[in-house]
Amino acid sequence: VPGSIVNARAGENVLFIYSIDNYRSARALRESLYILIGFLAKFSILNSFVCMSAASMTQPNLTRDLLEHRQALLGFIYALTRDFDAAEEIFQETALAILAEAAAGRQVDPFLPWAREVARNRFSVYVRAKGRRVAVMSPELLDVVAQAFRENDDIHEAPARPSQLAACLEELTERVRRMLNQRYQGGRSVPEIAREMGWTVDAVHVALSRARRALGDCVDRKTRLEAQG
Amino acid sequence: MNRLRFEELLEKHADGLATPEELEELAALLRINPDFRRELVERTKLEVELHGVLITKASANRSSVRMQAVRPLSATFPARARRRKARETSWALPLTLAAGLIFAVAIYIFRMPSGPETVAAQPIARATEAAGAILMRGEQQQPLKGGEKLLSGDRISTGSAGRFVFSYDDGTGLILKSDSIVELRDDQGGKRVLLRSGELAATIAKQPAGKPMIFETAAARATVVGTQLRLADRNGETRLEVAEGRVRLARSSDGKSIDVAAGETAVASPGRELVAVALEAKPKAVLPVAALPLVALGAPQLQENFEDGKLEGWAHGTIVPANNGSRNCIQTAAQDDASLSAIFSSVNLPLNRLPGGTRDNQWVFTVQPGSILQFDYFIESDAAGLRVQGFNNEQDDNFYFVIDRPVAGRWTTAQLRIDQFQHNDTPRRAEALKDGTHFRNLQFMAGQKAQRLQIDNVIVAPAR
């Protein structure tokens, strides 16, 4: 019975059954129960406490996971491709594959490492299909990029910071904002931007580097300040 | 020094200006320093967020541009063929409508539930993949993009070469095949899908009480509360196949209805008896899309197809004729004392069938980077899982992989990455398989005892 606590006397064995449609809520409840159980067991209130859950607990919803982790997955694919067009395309293929797995009843937990493997497979297929038309990093670099994402899931678990980022963009000069726009919204290469602006490639690169660094620092600062209230 | 160099290389990499030598140097620095790896991920996150914010701003700036119809319904839209120049113009069209939509997407992605809402109508679903599909909203038509939110009343046409995959927030997913038209409706919180023509397949999450999901064609209506089904509307008749759950199919012409259970099919057509019959013995896949594409394999280090009819090397199991196109396969041994149907290979493989080793140090395969175990399996009826495991000599324990809810009733090929096998011992779960170590056996287990499990074409090989 969701939300009910079984009446139990000291020394009794208790079986607790719950059923919650939402997978994350079920997981959160299970974790809370384990804390409670640990407390009760410590003071010998209960001998043992067994938690079970309904099917929803054992059938994490891949589709929902996909939507929740979209940004993290897209980030990973972008790190492999360094091209937002390609990343979006590969993400679509990845999503399709994951949806097919979801339809086949596949259960995956944790989701993100598995989804990254799927994405990497789709990336390989994409590279094979494009042949020489696409620049590919060396296998060594791809491996270490994948390792970096494996090790740092917490970064993508942290909330995104669009409002801070938008505010920080306003602090940049108009010219730098235009440059960032061309690079990250228009998908222009640095040489293309340099040609359009009449700058050297190096000058554009230095300006973009400084802008990225400034944005990173600014977003961190604003996030910290907001956290401090 | 390393730090400065790393930052320089990372910046060059970000701008696509690093030479192959510099990328090699970057890989080396990343390999040795976990802080650098973390920085790479942080930088990527910032760039992706920046991309999202700039796209959102751009779409907001263009929101005053009126959306236009772009192509006739019959045209196909090669969504993936867009290049950057072309995209500049094609963006302008969807962006006019998507100004609000994309901002709403951004709100979802960035988890700002309290943020301002710029979309008047509430989205009811989201396109996951929309290759060549056209969105018809009111009098307007436009190419549909993956990720786009869909509103009640939206009609989607896939055209001759298109395909459309979309999902609802509760996990319900649908695939619309080519030459199909569908209309989405929000029926007071319940989902309603009108299949105007063509074919769709769906996996439907459990629906809230009193709000079943409804599929309608001209000939029939199917009401579902949580299931997997396939629905086709061809030449005035509607065919429903149910893979899981139960669906009520009502015929429009006379209102007669019938419950179609899992494993059954029914056809609604005027003048034809409305009955549910069992699906053919060899059930089709629930959805008309394959599972993950199989990876091409290189030279195998282990290959067993049981065609010689001999049981050498397999400690449990029976060689039986296979109905999958090959002569033989291996089938579960009936073991009264076994809680699982199981087929084992063992260390007693004759040396001439082993890639190497002696009796004291035998193995059936070596763990190599990227190695894949491929095999075909047939399970008679639904099973919670198909467990594949083997004993690793050097790490001195079993490592396993469980295929959850394996396909039942038909031969299926599975590919498992061996480096994803988990340690059998829970406290050592995080212990990864080490390259160069050896598996001395291979075991396949599924379901309860006496359930028929057949295995064929076992291969261990690197991905090509």
XYZ file of C-alpha atoms in Angstrom:
693
model
C 0.000 0.000 0.000
C 1.714 3.197 -1.065
C 2.644 5.443 1.754
C 1.485 3.247 4.597
C 3.774 2.021 7.303
C 3.183 -1.443 8.629
C 2.492 -1.755 12.343
C 5.322 -3.777 13.723
C 6.436 -4.721 17.178
C 9.984 -5.075 18.366
C 11.568 -8.282 17.197
C 9.146 -8.886 14.359
C 10.039 -9.509 10.772
C 8.289 -7.129 8.470
C 7.579 -7.332 4.811
C 6.851 -3.986 3.261
C 5.322 -3.883 -0.180
C 4.802 -0.759 -2.136
C 3.687 0.081 -5.599
C 4.361 3.376 -7.233
C 3.952 4.105 -10.890
C 6.790 6.552 -11.009
C 10.159 4.844 -11.099
C 12.119 7.681 -9.537
C 9.639 8.110 -6.733
C 9.794 4.389 -6.091
C 13.562 4.508 -5.947
C 13.511 7.507 -3.648
C 11.031 5.758 -1.371
C 13.152 2.639 -1.291
C 16.196 4.649 -0.285
C 14.239 6.437 2.428
C 12.987 3.117 3.727
C 16.476 1.741 3.907
C 17.503 4.665 6.098
C 14.502 4.073 8.339
C 15.216 0.363 8.470
C 18.818 0.991 9.399
C 17.683 3.202 12.258
C 15.137 0.682 13.519
C 17.523 -2.211 13.224
C 20.190 -0.337 15.147
C 17.925 -0.166 18.149
C 16.744 -3.757 17.691
C 13.220 -2.592 16.999
C 12.950 -4.910 14.047
C 14.739 -8.102 13.232
C 14.578 -7.611 9.529
C 12.675 -5.562 7.087
C 12.219 -6.637 3.536
C 11.301 -4.144 0.884
C 9.636 -5.131 -2.317
C 8.191 -3.055 -5.052
C 5.780 -3.460 -7.891
C 6.789 -3.905 -11.475
C 7.264 -0.197 -11.955
C 10.305 -0.421 -9.719
C 11.969 -2.959 -11.918
C 10.966 -1.403 -15.220
C 12.732 1.905 -15.459
C 11.259 3.838 -18.284
C 13.870 4.234 -20.974
C 11.877 6.819 -22.839
C 11.544 9.017 -19.795
C 15.214 8.508 -18.959
C 16.062 9.545 -22.471
C 14.173 12.796 -22.116
C 15.669 13.475 -18.698
C 19.209 12.828 -19.843
C 18.870 14.391 -23.264
C 21.272 17.199 -22.519
C 23.924 14.905 -21.035
C 23.710 12.562 -23.983
C 23.804 15.384 -26.494
C 26.855 16.767 -24.684
C 28.604 13.440 -24.982
C 27.827 13.156 -28.680
C 28.947 16.727 -29.249
C 32.233 15.909 -27.514
C 32.731 13.093 -30.039
C 31.756 15.117 -33.098
C 32.455 18.761 -32.235
C 29.623 19.565 -34.637
C 26.122 20.421 -33.455
C 24.481 19.367 -36.727
C 26.127 15.970 -36.568
C 25.452 15.694 -32.843
C 21.730 16.345 -33.357
C 21.593 13.798 -36.146
C 23.377 11.127 -34.126
C 21.228 11.959 -31.122
C 18.122 11.281 -33.206
C 19.476 7.910 -34.261
C 20.420 7.139 -30.674
C 16.977 8.107 -29.447
C 15.394 5.839 -32.030
C 17.537 2.919 -30.970
C 16.725 3.548 -27.324
C 13.021 3.813 -28.070
C 13.176 0.497 -29.875
C 14.884 -1.038 -26.857
C 12.232 0.482 -24.611
C 9.555 -1.038 -26.794
C 11.250 -4.401 -26.514
C 10.975 -4.106 -22.741
C 14.642 -3.616 -22.057
C 15.510 -2.493 -18.561
C 18.627 -0.484 -17.962
C 19.907 0.976 -14.753
C 21.933 3.112 -14.679
C 20.695 4.599 -17.910
C 23.380 7.057 -18.901
C 26.402 4.722 -19.291
C 24.357 2.375 -21.446
C 22.903 5.223 -23.478
C 26.399 6.548 -24.107
C 27.388 3.155 -25.478
C 24.397 3.231 -27.786
C 25.351 6.756 -28.829
C 28.905 5.719 -29.506
C 27.698 2.893 -31.722
C 25.502 5.298 -33.621
C 28.445 7.666 -33.901
C 30.489 4.854 -35.488
C 27.692 4.137 -37.937
C 27.476 7.848 -38.767
C 31.222 8.079 -39.358
C 31.176 5.002 -41.581
C 28.303 6.449 -43.582
C 29.935 9.839 -44.028
C 33.353 8.451 -44.863
C 35.930 11.111 -45.474
C 33.408 13.914 -45.387
C 33.607 14.011 -41.624
C 36.629 14.788 -39.451
C 37.117 12.099 -36.874
C 39.253 12.179 -33.776
C 41.722 9.402 -33.184
C 40.454 6.285 -31.398
C 42.725 7.206 -28.469
C 41.129 10.609 -28.099
C 37.634 9.168 -28.503
C 38.377 6.609 -25.795
C 39.651 9.157 -23.344
C 36.704 11.470 -24.068
C 34.367 8.559 -23.320
C 36.328 7.868 -20.141
C 36.000 11.522 -19.113
C 32.223 11.357 -19.413
C 32.063 8.025 -17.580
C 33.932 9.516 -14.669
C 32.039 12.779 -14.438
C 28.344 12.031 -14.589
C 27.786 14.399 -11.690
C 28.550 17.373 -13.922
C 25.586 16.643 -16.135
C 23.417 15.736 -13.175
C 23.855 19.324 -11.950
C 21.111 21.647 -13.148
C 21.701 23.536 -16.352
C 22.248 27.270 -16.058
C 20.482 28.988 -18.935
C 19.481 32.138 -17.053
C 22.979 32.689 -15.696
C 24.461 32.012 -19.097
C 22.062 34.436 -20.786
C 22.936 37.117 -18.242
C 26.662 36.489 -18.706
C 26.295 36.773 -22.468
C 24.920 40.276 -21.968
C 28.137 41.236 -20.213
C 30.175 40.534 -23.365
C 30.718 43.088 -26.102
C 28.377 43.083 -29.059
C 31.164 41.953 -31.375
C 32.077 38.962 -29.228
C 28.428 38.023 -28.854
C 28.079 38.097 -32.620
C 31.099 35.866 -32.948
C 29.718 33.356 -30.425
C 26.426 33.436 -32.274
C 28.085 32.596 -35.539
C 30.055 29.784 -33.956
C 27.464 28.168 -31.669
C 24.160 29.084 -33.259
C 25.126 29.433 -36.906
C 27.562 26.524 -36.874
C 30.273 28.541 -38.639
C 33.877 27.395 -38.531
C 36.525 29.720 -37.151
C 38.032 30.403 -40.601
C 34.547 31.262 -41.904
C 33.989 33.689 -39.051
C 37.401 35.206 -39.641
C 36.588 35.756 -43.303
C 33.237 37.332 -42.518
C 34.659 39.633 -39.871
C 37.833 40.467 -41.721
C 39.958 39.152 -38.854
C 42.737 36.586 -38.826
C 41.908 33.033 -37.789
C 44.176 33.410 -34.779
C 42.450 36.589 -33.671
C 39.026 34.942 -33.822
C 40.330 31.911 -31.988
C 41.822 34.042 -29.212
C 38.608 36.054 -28.902
C 36.467 32.916 -28.720
C 38.795 31.337 -26.162
C 38.602 34.403 -23.956
C 34.842 34.574 -24.358
C 34.393 30.925 -23.351
C 36.642 31.358 -20.356
C 34.861 34.543 -19.332
C 31.470 32.867 -19.706
C 32.564 29.846 -17.677
C 33.893 32.036 -14.863
C 30.862 34.290 -14.948
C 28.369 31.397 -14.825
C 30.256 29.780 -11.940
C 30.271 33.080 -10.070
C 26.578 33.694 -10.576
C 25.679 30.122 -9.658
C 27.701 30.379 -6.437
C 26.134 33.703 -5.535
C 22.629 32.375 -6.126
C 23.404 29.320 -4.024
C 24.484 31.577 -1.173
C 21.131 33.305 -1.411
C 53.220 23.979 -17.753
C 50.987 21.036 -18.502
C 47.972 23.036 -17.419
C 48.714 25.932 -19.775
C 49.403 23.580 -22.629
C 46.237 21.617 -21.909
C 44.120 24.754 -21.978
C 45.721 25.849 -25.223
C 45.049 22.460 -26.808
C 41.523 22.302 -25.460
C 40.750 25.710 -26.948
C 42.205 24.738 -30.303
C 40.219 21.515 -30.203
C 37.048 23.487 -29.393
C 37.580 25.617 -32.482
C 38.562 22.729 -34.737
C 42.048 24.153 -35.174
C 44.149 21.442 -33.523
C 46.520 19.472 -35.743
C 46.547 15.647 -35.528
C 49.744 15.885 -33.487
C 48.137 18.331 -31.103
C 45.087 16.092 -30.737
C 47.406 13.241 -29.904
C 49.074 15.407 -27.290
C 45.668 16.385 -25.924
C 44.677 12.712 -25.638
C 47.894 11.978 -23.748
C 47.307 14.824 -21.310
C 43.703 13.771 -20.765
C 44.786 10.212 -20.148
C 47.175 11.110 -17.351
C 45.181 13.756 -15.527
C 41.641 13.233 -14.184
C 41.296 16.994 -13.558
C 41.789 17.604 -17.255
C 39.145 15.030 -18.075
C 36.738 16.752 -15.731
C 37.500 20.069 -17.320
C 36.783 18.643 -20.750
C 33.329 17.539 -19.613
C 32.646 20.889 -17.949
C 33.718 22.736 -21.072
C 31.497 20.556 -23.243
C 28.541 21.176 -20.973
C 29.100 24.921 -21.227
C 29.281 24.769 -25.019
C 26.096 22.715 -25.299
C 24.293 25.079 -22.939
C 25.589 28.033 -24.921
C 24.294 26.464 -28.111
C 20.881 25.988 -26.466
C 20.705 29.533 -25.121
C 21.724 31.087 -28.433
C 19.262 28.966 -30.393
C 16.538 29.963 -27.956
C 17.404 33.641 -28.274
C 17.498 33.395 -32.051
C 14.105 31.733 -32.196
C 12.638 34.311 -29.813
C 13.999 37.119 -32.003
C 12.309 35.657 -35.044
C 8.992 34.924 -33.393
C 7.226 37.716 -35.211
C 7.827 36.151 -38.622
C 4.720 34.440 -39.881
C 4.888 30.716 -40.558
C 4.306 29.676 -44.142
C 3.392 26.482 -45.872
C 6.532 25.219 -47.493
C 5.816 22.235 -49.649
C 2.879 20.171 -50.768
C 1.881 17.221 -48.672
C 3.132 14.722 -51.186
C 6.668 16.082 -51.140
C 9.322 14.340 -49.168
C 11.580 16.241 -46.863
C 15.135 14.923 -46.584
C 15.562 16.277 -43.080
C 18.991 14.853 -42.708
C 20.294 16.132 -45.988
C 20.342 19.668 -44.731
C 23.641 21.430 -44.847
C 24.501 24.541 -43.071
C 23.643 26.964 -45.861
C 20.424 25.219 -46.589
C 19.702 25.091 -42.920
C 19.900 28.834 -42.669
C 16.863 29.127 -44.915
C 15.055 26.050 -43.692
C 15.492 27.167 -40.104
C 13.622 30.345 -40.782
C 10.431 28.468 -41.468
C 10.109 26.154 -38.516
C 11.577 28.773 -36.263
C 8.664 31.060 -36.902
C 6.345 28.621 -35.244
C 8.951 27.099 -33.025
C 9.890 30.337 -31.328
C 7.648 29.533 -28.436
C 8.048 25.807 -28.758
C 11.823 25.806 -28.603
C 11.756 28.018 -25.565
C 9.414 25.560 -23.950
C 11.808 22.759 -24.897
C 14.631 24.737 -23.349
C 12.623 25.170 -20.179
C 12.150 21.436 -20.006
C 15.776 20.677 -20.747
C 17.084 23.190 -18.286
C 14.558 22.159 -15.681
C 13.028 25.526 -15.068
C 9.509 24.486 -14.206
C 8.642 27.935 -12.917
C 9.949 29.735 -15.993
C 7.758 31.809 -18.241
C 5.627 29.844 -20.680
C 5.423 31.291 -24.151
C 3.339 28.568 -25.756
C -0.366 29.056 -25.506
C -1.360 25.468 -26.282
C -0.133 22.706 -24.026
C 2.161 20.246 -25.826
C 0.937 16.689 -25.555
C 3.824 14.743 -27.083
C 7.268 15.166 -28.505
C 8.733 14.037 -31.823
C 11.713 11.793 -31.272
C 12.588 11.146 -34.865
C 10.943 12.723 -37.845
C 12.842 11.785 -40.969
C 10.884 13.196 -43.890
C 7.730 13.739 -41.849
C 5.494 16.762 -42.339
C 3.648 18.524 -39.564
C 0.255 19.954 -40.465
C -0.992 22.431 -37.906
C -4.173 24.152 -38.884
C -3.706 25.311 -42.469
C 0.058 25.275 -42.204
C 2.520 22.587 -43.209
C 6.152 22.318 -42.312
C 8.900 19.728 -42.054
C 8.930 18.157 -38.625
C 12.119 18.046 -36.593
C 13.155 15.617 -33.912
C 12.554 17.077 -30.467
C 9.631 19.240 -31.595
C 6.667 19.414 -29.259
C 3.310 18.381 -30.632
C -0.031 19.932 -29.885
C -3.535 18.557 -29.832
C -4.888 18.688 -33.368
C -1.516 18.269 -35.039
C -1.517 15.980 -38.065
C 1.627 14.241 -39.218
C 2.231 12.656 -42.584
C 5.245 10.461 -43.196
C 5.152 10.432 -46.997
C 6.604 7.645 -49.069
C 10.046 7.519 -47.475
C 9.470 9.069 -44.114
C 9.125 7.774 -40.623
C 7.882 9.421 -37.490
C 8.623 8.389 -33.932
C 7.151 10.259 -31.025
C 6.593 9.832 -27.344
C 4.465 11.117 -24.525
C 5.841 12.175 -21.179
C 4.628 8.981 -19.523
C 6.874 6.894 -21.749
C 4.253 5.865 -24.275
C 6.004 5.642 -27.615
C 4.655 5.328 -31.151
C 6.193 4.708 -34.516
C 4.359 5.765 -37.645
C 5.482 3.939 -40.759
C 5.859 5.413 -44.225
C 2.768 6.437 -46.194
C 0.822 7.027 -43.028
C -1.117 9.959 -41.629
C -1.941 10.367 -37.987
C -3.712 13.028 -35.966
C -3.035 13.591 -32.282
C -5.721 14.698 -29.883
C -5.858 15.468 -26.219
C -9.143 13.993 -25.046
C -9.617 15.704 -21.671
C -6.264 14.446 -20.493
C -6.570 11.115 -22.274
C -4.518 10.337 -25.335
C -6.278 9.902 -28.655
C -4.567 8.967 -31.891
C -6.478 9.019 -35.151
C -4.837 6.853 -37.766
C -6.091 8.307 -41.045
C -4.178 5.815 -43.144
C -1.137 3.600 -42.955
C 0.310 1.729 -40.034
C 1.625 2.481 -36.590
C 3.065 0.530 -33.705
C 2.921 1.549 -30.093
C 4.155 0.749 -26.668
C 1.778 2.229 -24.180
C 2.528 2.951 -20.576
C -0.140 2.204 -17.999
C -2.745 4.921 -18.447
C -4.458 6.798 -15.606
C -7.760 5.382 -14.387
C -10.643 6.592 -16.514
C -8.359 7.947 -19.205
C -7.545 5.093 -21.559
C -5.578 5.739 -24.683
C -7.772 5.561 -27.762
C -6.740 4.699 -31.299
C -9.222 5.376 -34.047
C -9.382 4.509 -37.694
C -12.278 4.981 -40.082
C -13.330 1.395 -39.433
C -12.648 0.847 -35.764
C -11.641 2.162 -32.390
C -9.155 0.499 -30.044
C -9.164 1.417 -26.371
C -6.092 0.506 -24.352
C -4.900 0.992 -20.830
C -1.304 -0.127 -21.197
C 0.033 -2.521 -23.775
C 2.052 -3.123 -26.888
C 0.163 -3.204 -30.121
C 0.382 -2.830 -33.845
C -2.445 -1.171 -35.752
C -2.810 -1.002 -39.511
C -5.477 0.686 -41.595
C -5.440 -0.607 -45.175
C -8.161 -0.590 -47.804
C -10.906 0.157 -45.354
C -10.071 -2.597 -42.904
C -8.247 -2.265 -39.602
C -5.923 -4.949 -38.328
C -4.914 -4.988 -34.674
C -2.183 -7.173 -33.210
C -1.635 -7.183 -29.473
C 1.678 -8.245 -28.034
C 1.064 -7.362 -24.417
C -1.982 -6.464 -22.357
C -5.573 -6.384 -23.627
C -7.248 -4.039 -26.099
C -10.922 -3.494 -26.840
C -11.531 -3.177 -30.564
C -14.858 -1.681 -31.607
C -16.101 -1.695 -35.184
C -17.414 1.688 -36.315
C -20.021 0.369 -38.746
C -22.144 -1.481 -36.162
C -20.538 -0.695 -32.795
C -19.728 -4.348 -32.171
C -16.641 -4.772 -30.014
C -14.259 -7.482 -29.015
C -11.416 -7.820 -26.522
C -8.130 -8.736 -28.117
C -5.659 -10.294 -25.707
C -1.892 -10.616 -25.837
C -0.790 -12.861 -28.679
C -4.028 -12.318 -30.593
C -5.035 -10.418 -33.684
C -8.363 -9.183 -35.007
C -9.553 -7.470 -38.160
C -12.373 -4.919 -38.157
C -14.048 -4.630 -41.533
C -17.705 -4.292 -42.586
C -19.177 -7.652 -43.484
C -16.452 -9.671 -41.864
C -16.846 -11.515 -38.587
C -15.153 -9.693 -35.734
C -13.191 -12.342 -33.860
C -9.834 -12.491 -32.189
C -7.534 -15.258 -33.318
C -4.104 -16.299 -32.158
C -1.220 -14.652 -33.913
C 0.719 -16.906 -36.211
C 3.044 -19.330 -34.443
C 6.074 -17.259 -35.170
C 5.156 -13.873 -33.673
C 6.404 -10.721 -35.278
C 8.449 -8.183 -33.416
C 6.220 -5.861 -31.489
C 7.486 -2.779 -33.221
C 8.414 -2.580 -36.870
C 11.896 -1.448 -36.030
C 14.800 -3.731 -35.341
C 16.542 -3.613 -32.021
C 20.003 -2.135 -32.053
C 21.708 -2.915 -35.330
C 24.116 -5.778 -35.042
C 27.749 -4.875 -35.056
C 29.907 -6.420 -37.777
C 32.362 -8.884 -36.266
C 35.989 -9.589 -37.048
C 37.766 -12.929 -36.961
C 36.195 -15.074 -34.230
C 38.231 -16.594 -31.431
C 35.322 -18.866 -30.490
C 32.716 -20.187 -32.890
C 30.261 -22.992 -32.233
C 27.296 -23.791 -34.458
C 26.598 -27.398 -33.309
C 26.254 -28.463 -36.924
C 28.393 -31.569 -36.383
C 25.802 -32.850 -33.934
C 28.418 -33.480 -31.268
C 28.177 -32.354 -27.691
C 31.881 -32.032 -27.185
C 32.663 -29.299 -24.741
C 29.122 -28.736 -23.589
C 28.552 -30.214 -20.171
C 24.780 -29.812 -20.138
C 22.384 -29.729 -23.006
C 21.095 -31.755 -25.892
C 21.750 -31.356 -29.575
C 18.411 -31.013 -31.341
C 17.332 -30.071 -34.871
C 17.029 -26.320 -35.193
C 14.183 -24.534 -36.938
C 16.195 -21.413 -37.613
C 17.700 -22.421 -40.907
C 20.645 -24.337 -39.512
C 20.783 -28.075 -38.958
C 21.285 -28.270 -35.202
C 21.289 -26.212 -32.067
C 21.765 -26.969 -28.388
C 18.781 -27.225 -26.079
C 18.374 -27.021 -22.324
C 19.012 -30.217 -20.507
C 16.065 -31.233 -18.360
C 17.491 -31.275 -14.882
C 15.229 -31.965 -11.966
C 17.583 -30.306 -9.568
C 18.045 -27.159 -11.618
C 16.054 -24.082 -10.795
C 16.865 -22.629 -14.165
C 16.917 -23.926 -17.673
C 20.596 -23.975 -18.355
C 23.087 -24.852 -21.016
C 26.714 -24.937 -20.050
C 29.905 -25.248 -21.925
C 32.709 -26.418 -19.710
C 36.450 -26.589 -19.264
C 36.364 -30.081 -20.646
C 36.494 -28.817 -24.164
C 38.824 -30.931 -26.270
C 42.001 -29.042 -26.944
C 41.441 -29.094 -30.674
C 38.338 -26.927 -30.150
C 40.121 -24.470 -27.904
C 42.058 -21.459 -29.053
C 44.818 -22.305 -26.587
C 45.821 -23.549 -23.162
C 46.412 -26.751 -21.290
C 44.112 -28.744 -19.069
C 45.205 -26.747 -16.027
C 44.802 -23.484 -17.779
C 42.060 -23.920 -20.300
C 39.860 -21.241 -21.682
C 37.187 -20.865 -24.253
C 37.972 -17.259 -24.993
C 40.187 -14.387 -23.965
C 38.883 -10.999 -22.864
C 39.982 -8.495 -25.462
C 39.075 -4.829 -25.861
C 35.801 -4.536 -27.745
C 35.131 -8.287 -27.777
C 31.544 -9.242 -28.449
C 29.669 -12.415 -27.611
C 27.060 -13.114 -30.247
C 24.570 -15.948 -30.161
C 21.100 -16.879 -31.338
C 18.535 -17.908 -28.777
C 15.028 -19.285 -28.697
C 12.952 -19.240 -25.539
C 9.666 -21.032 -25.632
C 7.700 -18.594 -23.495
C 8.189 -15.340 -21.652
C 11.084 -15.314 -19.233
C 12.188 -12.605 -16.840
C 15.741 -12.807 -18.036
C 18.319 -14.693 -20.035
C 21.495 -14.923 -18.040
C 24.820 -15.473 -19.727
C 27.811 -16.052 -17.549
C 31.250 -17.523 -17.515
C 33.996 -18.234 -15.037
C 37.032 -16.028 -15.336
C 40.252 -17.870 -14.519
C 42.405 -14.987 -13.400
C 39.728 -13.010 -11.558
C 38.523 -16.242 -10.014
C 34.778 -15.801 -10.209
C 31.800 -15.750 -12.508
C 30.992 -12.690 -14.575
C 27.540 -12.357 -16.030
C 25.153 -10.372 -18.174
C 21.356 -10.566 -17.982
C 19.174 -9.847 -20.979
C 16.000 -8.614 -19.363
C 12.764 -9.896 -20.828
C 14.317 -11.698 -23.768
C 12.206 -12.100 -26.872
C 10.084 -15.237 -26.566
C 8.764 -17.482 -29.282
C 11.197 -16.695 -32.055
C 14.849 -16.983 -32.812
C 16.702 -13.825 -31.885
C 20.311 -12.803 -32.273
C 21.940 -11.163 -29.267
C 25.216 -9.324 -29.082
C 26.762 -8.589 -25.711
C 29.869 -6.584 -25.062
C 32.026 -8.772 -22.914
C 33.508 -5.838 -21.048
C 30.005 -5.083 -19.792
C 29.753 -8.362 -17.950
C 29.419 -7.808 -14.216
C 31.127 -9.502 -11.349
C 28.933 -12.128 -9.781
C 29.884 -11.107 -6.280
C 27.929 -8.028 -5.205
C 30.722 -6.422 -3.145
C 32.985 -6.794 -6.154
C 30.356 -5.558 -8.624
C 32.455 -2.560 -9.593
C 35.406 -4.774 -10.473
C 35.787 -4.631 -14.223
C 36.840 -7.517 -16.397
C 40.501 -7.281 -17.223
C 41.784 -7.514 -20.730
C 43.875 -10.579 -21.383
C 42.081 -12.694 -18.784
C 40.350 -15.904 -19.796
C 36.887 -17.396 -19.495
C 36.983 -21.095 -18.869
C 33.319 -21.680 -19.685
C 30.147 -20.157 -20.926
C 26.671 -20.711 -19.518
C 23.220 -19.732 -20.752
C 20.306 -19.792 -18.323
C 16.709 -18.669 -18.548
C 13.376 -18.934 -16.849
C 12.221 -21.824 -14.755
C 13.194 -25.434 -15.094
C 11.619 -27.353 -17.948
C 11.288 -24.183 -19.982
C 12.787 -24.796 -23.384
C 15.858 -22.719 -24.173
C 17.843 -23.239 -27.366
C 21.148 -21.656 -28.289
C 22.915 -21.617 -31.624
C 25.777 -19.916 -33.468
C 27.858 -18.853 -30.475
C 30.626 -16.497 -31.523
C 33.184 -14.460 -29.617
C 34.877 -11.949 -31.862
C 36.058 -8.362 -31.882
C 33.784 -5.701 -33.328
C 35.033 -4.763 -36.734
